[in-house]
Amino acid sequence: MANKRETHCNNQVDTFAEALATARQMQQNWLTYGVDFVNIYVEDVEGDWLETWGHDEILGNFQLDSIKEFLVSNDSVAVRIRQHLGERSLFDFAVNLDESWRISEGDDRLSAVKNLLAGEGNSIDTDDIRLLDLVNSLVVKLAEIL
């Protein structure tokens, strides 16, 4: 038993020693090359990777595209949602709706969509019949679309 614990501890020490050696090498490269040390560790450092960080998650998302298309459509539920949102960003609503739709439990998903429609910090009554009707209509439509 003690032998197994010692072997496990040795593996952790070896892993830590490797990480420490890598960090020291990176620090040495920084001291040697200055900010150009980044060229050693980052591929395509001169590209636009920083400006486009996270865009592939949003732009390549079929579900989000379907939600956006629905929200700008002439569907009666989409029109009611746009009226309900007023000045709120339709794109932000679509992104948040996409995230809410990924919730696996039906009741939790329904609650998330209700809170999303009610809006953050708004004093809208979440027990309002019209809001609940809109939430249920939206969930049914999304189930058909997605």
Short mmCIF file of N, CA and C in Angstrom, two decimals:
data_model
loop_
_atom_site.label_atom_id
_atom_site.label_comp_id
_atom_site.label_asym_id
_atom_site.label_seq_id
_atom_site.Cartn_x
_atom_site.Cartn_y
_atom_site.Cartn_z
N MET A 1 0.82 -1.19 0.00
CA MET A 1 0.00 0.00 0.00
C MET A 1 0.87 1.26 0.00
N ALA A 2 1.87 1.28 0.85
CA ALA A 2 2.76 2.44 0.92
C ALA A 2 3.52 2.59 -0.38
N ASN A 3 3.85 1.50 -1.03
CA ASN A 3 4.57 1.54 -2.29
C ASN A 3 3.73 2.20 -3.39
N LYS A 4 2.42 1.90 -3.43
CA LYS A 4 1.54 2.49 -4.44
C LYS A 4 1.42 3.99 -4.21
N ARG A 5 1.29 4.38 -2.96
CA ARG A 5 1.17 5.80 -2.64
C ARG A 5 2.44 6.54 -3.05
N GLU A 6 3.60 5.93 -2.82
CA GLU A 6 4.87 6.55 -3.17
C GLU A 6 5.00 6.69 -4.68
N THR A 7 4.58 5.70 -5.45
CA THR A 7 4.63 5.76 -6.91
C THR A 7 3.72 6.86 -7.42
N HIS A 8 2.50 6.96 -6.85
CA HIS A 8 1.55 8.00 -7.25
C HIS A 8 2.13 9.38 -6.95
N CYS A 9 2.76 9.53 -5.80
CA CYS A 9 3.36 10.79 -5.41
C CYS A 9 4.52 11.14 -6.34
N ASN A 10 5.30 10.14 -6.72
CA ASN A 10 6.41 10.37 -7.65
C ASN A 10 5.91 10.84 -9.00
N ASN A 11 4.78 10.28 -9.47
CA ASN A 11 4.21 10.72 -10.75
C ASN A 11 3.78 12.18 -10.67
N GLN A 12 3.19 12.58 -9.55
CA GLN A 12 2.79 13.98 -9.39
C GLN A 12 4.00 14.90 -9.35
N VAL A 13 5.04 14.46 -8.68
CA VAL A 13 6.27 15.26 -8.61
C VAL A 13 6.88 15.37 -10.00
N ASP A 14 6.89 14.29 -10.76
CA ASP A 14 7.44 14.33 -12.12
C ASP A 14 6.64 15.28 -13.00
N THR A 15 5.32 15.22 -12.88
CA THR A 15 4.46 16.11 -13.67
C THR A 15 4.70 17.56 -13.30
N PHE A 16 4.80 17.83 -12.02
CA PHE A 16 5.08 19.19 -11.57
C PHE A 16 6.45 19.65 -12.04
N ALA A 17 7.44 18.78 -11.98
CA ALA A 17 8.80 19.14 -12.42
C ALA A 17 8.81 19.47 -13.91
N GLU A 18 8.04 18.71 -14.71
CA GLU A 18 7.93 19.00 -16.15
C GLU A 18 7.31 20.37 -16.39
N ALA A 19 6.22 20.65 -15.69
CA ALA A 19 5.54 21.94 -15.85
C ALA A 19 6.45 23.09 -15.42
N LEU A 20 7.18 22.89 -14.36
CA LEU A 20 8.12 23.91 -13.89
C LEU A 20 9.24 24.15 -14.90
N ALA A 21 9.75 23.09 -15.47
CA ALA A 21 10.81 23.22 -16.48
C ALA A 21 10.29 23.96 -17.71
N THR A 22 9.07 23.66 -18.11
CA THR A 22 8.47 24.35 -19.26
C THR A 22 8.29 25.83 -18.97
N ALA A 23 7.83 26.15 -17.77
CA ALA A 23 7.64 27.55 -17.39
C ALA A 23 8.97 28.29 -17.33
N ARG A 24 9.99 27.63 -16.84
CA ARG A 24 11.32 28.26 -16.79
C ARG A 24 11.87 28.49 -18.19
N GLN A 25 11.65 27.53 -19.09
CA GLN A 25 12.09 27.70 -20.47
C GLN A 25 11.37 28.87 -21.14
N MET A 26 10.06 28.99 -20.87
CA MET A 26 9.29 30.09 -21.43
C MET A 26 9.79 31.43 -20.88
N GLN A 27 10.08 31.47 -19.59
CA GLN A 27 10.60 32.69 -18.99
C GLN A 27 11.96 33.04 -19.59
N GLN A 28 12.80 32.04 -19.81
CA GLN A 28 14.11 32.28 -20.40
C GLN A 28 13.98 32.81 -21.83
N ASN A 29 13.04 32.23 -22.59
CA ASN A 29 12.80 32.73 -23.95
C ASN A 29 12.31 34.17 -23.93
N TRP A 30 11.50 34.52 -22.95
CA TRP A 30 11.00 35.88 -22.81
C TRP A 30 12.18 36.83 -22.54
N LEU A 31 13.07 36.41 -21.64
CA LEU A 31 14.22 37.25 -21.32
C LEU A 31 15.16 37.37 -22.52
N THR A 32 15.29 36.30 -23.30
CA THR A 32 16.21 36.30 -24.44
C THR A 32 15.64 37.09 -25.62
N TYR A 33 14.38 36.85 -25.98
CA TYR A 33 13.81 37.40 -27.21
C TYR A 33 12.87 38.59 -26.97
N GLY A 34 12.58 38.92 -25.73
CA GLY A 34 11.63 39.99 -25.45
C GLY A 34 10.22 39.57 -25.86
N VAL A 35 9.43 40.53 -26.30
CA VAL A 35 8.05 40.19 -26.67
C VAL A 35 7.99 39.32 -27.91
N ASP A 36 9.08 39.22 -28.65
CA ASP A 36 9.10 38.35 -29.82
C ASP A 36 9.06 36.87 -29.44
N PHE A 37 9.21 36.57 -28.15
CA PHE A 37 9.14 35.17 -27.73
C PHE A 37 7.78 34.57 -28.06
N VAL A 38 6.79 35.42 -28.23
CA VAL A 38 5.43 34.96 -28.55
C VAL A 38 5.44 34.18 -29.86
N ASN A 39 6.30 34.56 -30.80
CA ASN A 39 6.38 33.86 -32.08
C ASN A 39 6.73 32.39 -31.92
N ILE A 40 7.40 32.05 -30.84
CA ILE A 40 7.77 30.65 -30.59
C ILE A 40 6.54 29.85 -30.15
N TYR A 41 5.64 30.49 -29.39
CA TYR A 41 4.54 29.78 -28.75
C TYR A 41 3.18 29.94 -29.44
N VAL A 42 3.03 30.99 -30.26
CA VAL A 42 1.73 31.26 -30.88
C VAL A 42 1.86 31.17 -32.39
N GLU A 43 1.05 30.31 -32.97
CA GLU A 43 1.00 30.18 -34.43
C GLU A 43 0.18 31.33 -34.98
N ASP A 44 0.60 31.93 -36.08
CA ASP A 44 -0.11 33.03 -36.75
C ASP A 44 -0.30 34.21 -35.80
N VAL A 45 0.79 34.61 -35.15
CA VAL A 45 0.72 35.68 -34.17
C VAL A 45 0.34 37.01 -34.82
N GLU A 46 0.63 37.20 -36.09
CA GLU A 46 0.33 38.46 -36.77
C GLU A 46 -1.09 38.48 -37.33
N GLY A 47 -1.81 37.38 -37.26
CA GLY A 47 -3.16 37.29 -37.82
C GLY A 47 -4.18 38.02 -36.96
N ASP A 48 -5.44 37.83 -37.31
CA ASP A 48 -6.53 38.52 -36.60
C ASP A 48 -7.19 37.60 -35.57
N TRP A 49 -6.46 36.66 -35.03
CA TRP A 49 -7.03 35.69 -34.11
C TRP A 49 -7.62 36.35 -32.87
N LEU A 50 -7.03 37.44 -32.41
CA LEU A 50 -7.55 38.09 -31.21
C LEU A 50 -8.89 38.78 -31.50
N GLU A 51 -8.98 39.43 -32.67
CA GLU A 51 -10.21 40.13 -33.03
C GLU A 51 -11.36 39.17 -33.31
N THR A 52 -11.05 37.97 -33.78
CA THR A 52 -12.09 37.02 -34.13
C THR A 52 -12.27 35.92 -33.08
N TRP A 53 -11.71 36.13 -31.91
CA TRP A 53 -11.79 35.14 -30.83
C TRP A 53 -13.25 34.87 -30.50
N GLY A 54 -13.68 33.64 -30.59
CA GLY A 54 -15.04 33.25 -30.24
C GLY A 54 -16.04 33.38 -31.37
N HIS A 55 -15.66 34.00 -32.49
CA HIS A 55 -16.61 34.17 -33.60
C HIS A 55 -17.03 32.84 -34.19
N ASP A 56 -16.12 31.88 -34.25
CA ASP A 56 -16.47 30.60 -34.85
C ASP A 56 -17.56 29.89 -34.06
N GLU A 57 -17.63 30.14 -32.75
CA GLU A 57 -18.69 29.54 -31.95
C GLU A 57 -20.05 30.12 -32.32
N ILE A 58 -20.08 31.41 -32.65
CA ILE A 58 -21.35 32.06 -32.98
C ILE A 58 -21.68 31.90 -34.45
N LEU A 59 -20.68 32.07 -35.33
CA LEU A 59 -20.96 32.09 -36.76
C LEU A 59 -21.27 30.71 -37.34
N GLY A 60 -20.73 29.65 -36.78
CA GLY A 60 -20.94 28.31 -37.32
C GLY A 60 -22.04 27.55 -36.61
N ASN A 61 -22.93 28.23 -35.95
CA ASN A 61 -23.92 27.59 -35.11
C ASN A 61 -25.25 27.51 -35.85
N PHE A 62 -25.61 26.32 -36.32
CA PHE A 62 -26.86 26.12 -37.07
C PHE A 62 -28.07 26.47 -36.22
N GLN A 63 -28.05 26.08 -34.96
CA GLN A 63 -29.19 26.33 -34.08
C GLN A 63 -29.41 27.83 -33.90
N LEU A 64 -28.32 28.58 -33.68
CA LEU A 64 -28.43 30.03 -33.53
C LEU A 64 -28.92 30.67 -34.82
N ASP A 65 -28.43 30.19 -35.96
CA ASP A 65 -28.90 30.72 -37.24
C ASP A 65 -30.39 30.50 -37.42
N SER A 66 -30.88 29.33 -37.04
CA SER A 66 -32.31 29.03 -37.15
C SER A 66 -33.13 29.94 -36.24
N ILE A 67 -32.63 30.18 -35.03
CA ILE A 67 -33.32 31.06 -34.10
C ILE A 67 -33.38 32.48 -34.64
N LYS A 68 -32.25 32.96 -35.18
CA LYS A 68 -32.22 34.32 -35.72
C LYS A 68 -33.18 34.46 -36.90
N GLU A 69 -33.20 33.46 -37.79
CA GLU A 69 -34.11 33.50 -38.93
C GLU A 69 -35.56 33.53 -38.46
N PHE A 70 -35.87 32.74 -37.45
CA PHE A 70 -37.23 32.73 -36.92
C PHE A 70 -37.60 34.09 -36.34
N LEU A 71 -36.70 34.68 -35.55
CA LEU A 71 -37.01 35.93 -34.86
C LEU A 71 -37.25 37.09 -35.81
N VAL A 72 -36.66 37.05 -37.00
CA VAL A 72 -36.88 38.15 -37.96
C VAL A 72 -37.97 37.80 -38.97
N SER A 73 -38.57 36.63 -38.84
CA SER A 73 -39.60 36.21 -39.78
C SER A 73 -40.93 36.92 -39.50
N ASN A 74 -41.91 36.67 -40.36
CA ASN A 74 -43.25 37.24 -40.20
C ASN A 74 -44.17 36.34 -39.39
N ASP A 75 -43.62 35.30 -38.79
CA ASP A 75 -44.41 34.41 -37.95
C ASP A 75 -45.05 35.23 -36.82
N SER A 76 -46.29 34.90 -36.49
CA SER A 76 -47.02 35.68 -35.49
C SER A 76 -46.32 35.67 -34.12
N VAL A 77 -45.72 34.54 -33.77
CA VAL A 77 -45.00 34.47 -32.49
C VAL A 77 -43.76 35.36 -32.53
N ALA A 78 -43.03 35.33 -33.64
CA ALA A 78 -41.84 36.17 -33.79
C ALA A 78 -42.20 37.65 -33.72
N VAL A 79 -43.31 38.02 -34.34
CA VAL A 79 -43.76 39.42 -34.30
C VAL A 79 -44.09 39.82 -32.87
N ARG A 80 -44.78 38.95 -32.14
CA ARG A 80 -45.12 39.24 -30.75
C ARG A 80 -43.87 39.37 -29.88
N ILE A 81 -42.87 38.53 -30.16
CA ILE A 81 -41.62 38.60 -29.39
C ILE A 81 -40.91 39.91 -29.66
N ARG A 82 -40.84 40.32 -30.93
CA ARG A 82 -40.18 41.59 -31.26
C ARG A 82 -40.91 42.76 -30.58
N GLN A 83 -42.22 42.72 -30.57
CA GLN A 83 -42.99 43.77 -29.90
C GLN A 83 -42.71 43.76 -28.40
N HIS A 84 -42.63 42.57 -27.84
CA HIS A 84 -42.38 42.44 -26.40
C HIS A 84 -40.98 42.94 -26.04
N LEU A 85 -40.00 42.63 -26.89
CA LEU A 85 -38.62 43.03 -26.60
C LEU A 85 -38.42 44.53 -26.70
N GLY A 86 -39.16 45.16 -27.60
CA GLY A 86 -39.03 46.61 -27.76
C GLY A 86 -37.64 47.00 -28.24
N GLU A 87 -36.93 47.75 -27.43
CA GLU A 87 -35.60 48.26 -27.79
C GLU A 87 -34.47 47.29 -27.48
N ARG A 88 -34.77 46.18 -26.84
CA ARG A 88 -33.72 45.21 -26.51
C ARG A 88 -33.15 44.60 -27.78
N SER A 89 -31.88 44.24 -27.73
CA SER A 89 -31.18 43.69 -28.88
C SER A 89 -31.72 42.32 -29.25
N LEU A 90 -32.14 42.20 -30.50
CA LEU A 90 -32.67 40.93 -30.99
C LEU A 90 -31.55 39.89 -31.09
N PHE A 91 -30.35 40.33 -31.49
CA PHE A 91 -29.22 39.40 -31.60
C PHE A 91 -28.84 38.86 -30.22
N ASP A 92 -28.75 39.73 -29.23
CA ASP A 92 -28.41 39.28 -27.88
C ASP A 92 -29.48 38.31 -27.36
N PHE A 93 -30.74 38.63 -27.65
CA PHE A 93 -31.82 37.74 -27.24
C PHE A 93 -31.66 36.38 -27.90
N ALA A 94 -31.31 36.36 -29.20
CA ALA A 94 -31.13 35.10 -29.93
C ALA A 94 -29.99 34.29 -29.34
N VAL A 95 -28.88 34.93 -29.02
CA VAL A 95 -27.73 34.23 -28.43
C VAL A 95 -28.11 33.64 -27.08
N ASN A 96 -28.80 34.42 -26.25
CA ASN A 96 -29.23 33.92 -24.94
C ASN A 96 -30.28 32.83 -25.06
N LEU A 97 -31.15 32.96 -26.06
CA LEU A 97 -32.16 31.93 -26.29
C LEU A 97 -31.50 30.62 -26.73
N ASP A 98 -30.47 30.74 -27.55
CA ASP A 98 -29.72 29.56 -27.98
C ASP A 98 -29.10 28.86 -26.78
N GLU A 99 -28.53 29.62 -25.87
CA GLU A 99 -27.94 29.04 -24.66
C GLU A 99 -29.02 28.41 -23.78
N SER A 100 -30.15 29.08 -23.66
CA SER A 100 -31.26 28.56 -22.85
C SER A 100 -31.80 27.26 -23.44
N TRP A 101 -31.79 27.17 -24.76
CA TRP A 101 -32.34 25.99 -25.42
C TRP A 101 -31.47 24.77 -25.20
N ARG A 102 -30.23 24.95 -24.84
CA ARG A 102 -29.32 23.83 -24.60
C ARG A 102 -29.56 23.16 -23.25
N ILE A 103 -30.40 23.75 -22.42
CA ILE A 103 -30.73 23.16 -21.12
C ILE A 103 -31.56 21.92 -21.38
N SER A 104 -31.17 20.82 -20.77
CA SER A 104 -31.81 19.54 -21.09
C SER A 104 -33.17 19.35 -20.43
N GLU A 105 -33.35 19.81 -19.22
CA GLU A 105 -34.61 19.63 -18.51
C GLU A 105 -35.67 20.58 -19.05
N GLY A 106 -36.84 20.05 -19.37
CA GLY A 106 -37.92 20.84 -19.95
C GLY A 106 -38.39 21.98 -19.08
N ASP A 107 -38.59 21.71 -17.78
CA ASP A 107 -39.05 22.76 -16.87
C ASP A 107 -37.99 23.84 -16.68
N ASP A 108 -36.73 23.43 -16.59
CA ASP A 108 -35.65 24.40 -16.45
C ASP A 108 -35.53 25.26 -17.71
N ARG A 109 -35.70 24.63 -18.85
CA ARG A 109 -35.63 25.35 -20.13
C ARG A 109 -36.76 26.38 -20.21
N LEU A 110 -37.96 25.95 -19.83
CA LEU A 110 -39.12 26.83 -19.85
C LEU A 110 -38.90 28.02 -18.92
N SER A 111 -38.37 27.76 -17.76
CA SER A 111 -38.09 28.82 -16.79
C SER A 111 -37.02 29.77 -17.32
N ALA A 112 -35.99 29.23 -17.97
CA ALA A 112 -34.93 30.08 -18.52
C ALA A 112 -35.47 30.98 -19.62
N VAL A 113 -36.32 30.44 -20.49
CA VAL A 113 -36.90 31.23 -21.57
C VAL A 113 -37.82 32.30 -20.98
N LYS A 114 -38.58 31.95 -19.95
CA LYS A 114 -39.48 32.92 -19.30
C LYS A 114 -38.66 34.06 -18.71
N ASN A 115 -37.58 33.75 -18.01
CA ASN A 115 -36.73 34.79 -17.43
C ASN A 115 -36.07 35.63 -18.50
N LEU A 116 -35.72 35.00 -19.60
CA LEU A 116 -35.09 35.72 -20.71
C LEU A 116 -36.07 36.71 -21.32
N LEU A 117 -37.31 36.28 -21.52
CA LEU A 117 -38.32 37.18 -22.07
C LEU A 117 -38.69 38.28 -21.08
N ALA A 118 -38.71 37.96 -19.80
CA ALA A 118 -39.04 38.97 -18.80
C ALA A 118 -37.97 40.05 -18.76
N GLY A 119 -36.75 39.67 -19.03
CA GLY A 119 -35.66 40.63 -19.08
C GLY A 119 -35.01 40.82 -17.74
N GLU A 120 -33.71 41.07 -17.79
CA GLU A 120 -32.95 41.27 -16.57
C GLU A 120 -33.24 42.63 -15.97
N GLY A 121 -33.56 42.66 -14.73
CA GLY A 121 -33.77 43.93 -14.04
C GLY A 121 -35.10 44.59 -14.37
N ASN A 122 -35.90 43.99 -15.22
CA ASN A 122 -37.20 44.57 -15.54
C ASN A 122 -38.21 44.17 -14.48
N SER A 123 -39.19 45.02 -14.28
CA SER A 123 -40.20 44.75 -13.27
C SER A 123 -41.43 44.06 -13.87
N ILE A 124 -41.23 43.27 -14.90
CA ILE A 124 -42.33 42.56 -15.54
C ILE A 124 -42.72 41.39 -14.66
N ASP A 125 -44.00 41.22 -14.45
CA ASP A 125 -44.52 40.12 -13.64
C ASP A 125 -44.36 38.82 -14.41
N THR A 126 -43.52 37.91 -13.89
CA THR A 126 -43.27 36.65 -14.59
C THR A 126 -44.45 35.69 -14.50
N ASP A 127 -45.47 36.04 -13.73
CA ASP A 127 -46.68 35.23 -13.66
C ASP A 127 -47.78 35.80 -14.56
N ASP A 128 -47.46 36.83 -15.31
CA ASP A 128 -48.41 37.46 -16.22
C ASP A 128 -48.85 36.43 -17.28
N ILE A 129 -50.15 36.30 -17.47
CA ILE A 129 -50.69 35.30 -18.40
C ILE A 129 -50.19 35.53 -19.83
N ARG A 130 -50.12 36.79 -20.25
CA ARG A 130 -49.66 37.08 -21.62
C ARG A 130 -48.21 36.66 -21.81
N LEU A 131 -47.38 36.91 -20.78
CA LEU A 131 -45.98 36.51 -20.86
C LEU A 131 -45.87 34.99 -20.90
N LEU A 132 -46.62 34.31 -20.05
CA LEU A 132 -46.57 32.85 -20.04
C LEU A 132 -47.07 32.26 -21.35
N ASP A 133 -48.09 32.88 -21.94
CA ASP A 133 -48.59 32.44 -23.24
C ASP A 133 -47.52 32.63 -24.31
N LEU A 134 -46.83 33.77 -24.27
CA LEU A 134 -45.76 34.04 -25.24
C LEU A 134 -44.61 33.05 -25.07
N VAL A 135 -44.25 32.76 -23.84
CA VAL A 135 -43.18 31.80 -23.56
C VAL A 135 -43.56 30.42 -24.10
N ASN A 136 -44.78 29.98 -23.81
CA ASN A 136 -45.22 28.67 -24.29
C ASN A 136 -45.26 28.62 -25.81
N SER A 137 -45.74 29.69 -26.45
CA SER A 137 -45.77 29.74 -27.92
C SER A 137 -44.37 29.69 -28.49
N LEU A 138 -43.44 30.42 -27.86
CA LEU A 138 -42.06 30.43 -28.33
C LEU A 138 -41.42 29.05 -28.19
N VAL A 139 -41.63 28.39 -27.08
CA VAL A 139 -41.06 27.06 -26.85
C VAL A 139 -41.60 26.06 -27.86
N VAL A 140 -42.89 26.13 -28.16
CA VAL A 140 -43.49 25.24 -29.16
C VAL A 140 -42.89 25.49 -30.53
N LYS A 141 -42.76 26.77 -30.91
CA LYS A 141 -42.17 27.12 -32.21
C LYS A 141 -40.72 26.64 -32.31
N LEU A 142 -39.95 26.86 -31.26
CA LEU A 142 -38.55 26.44 -31.29
C LEU A 142 -38.44 24.93 -31.37
N ALA A 143 -39.34 24.22 -30.70
CA ALA A 143 -39.34 22.76 -30.79
C ALA A 143 -39.61 22.31 -32.23
N GLU A 144 -40.46 23.03 -32.94
CA GLU A 144 -40.73 22.69 -34.34
C GLU A 144 -39.53 22.99 -35.23
N ILE A 145 -38.89 24.12 -34.98
CA ILE A 145 -37.78 24.59 -35.82
C ILE A 145 -36.50 23.77 -35.56
N LEU A 146 -36.22 23.56 -34.29
CA LEU A 146 -34.96 22.93 -33.93
C LEU A 146 -35.16 21.45 -33.77
#
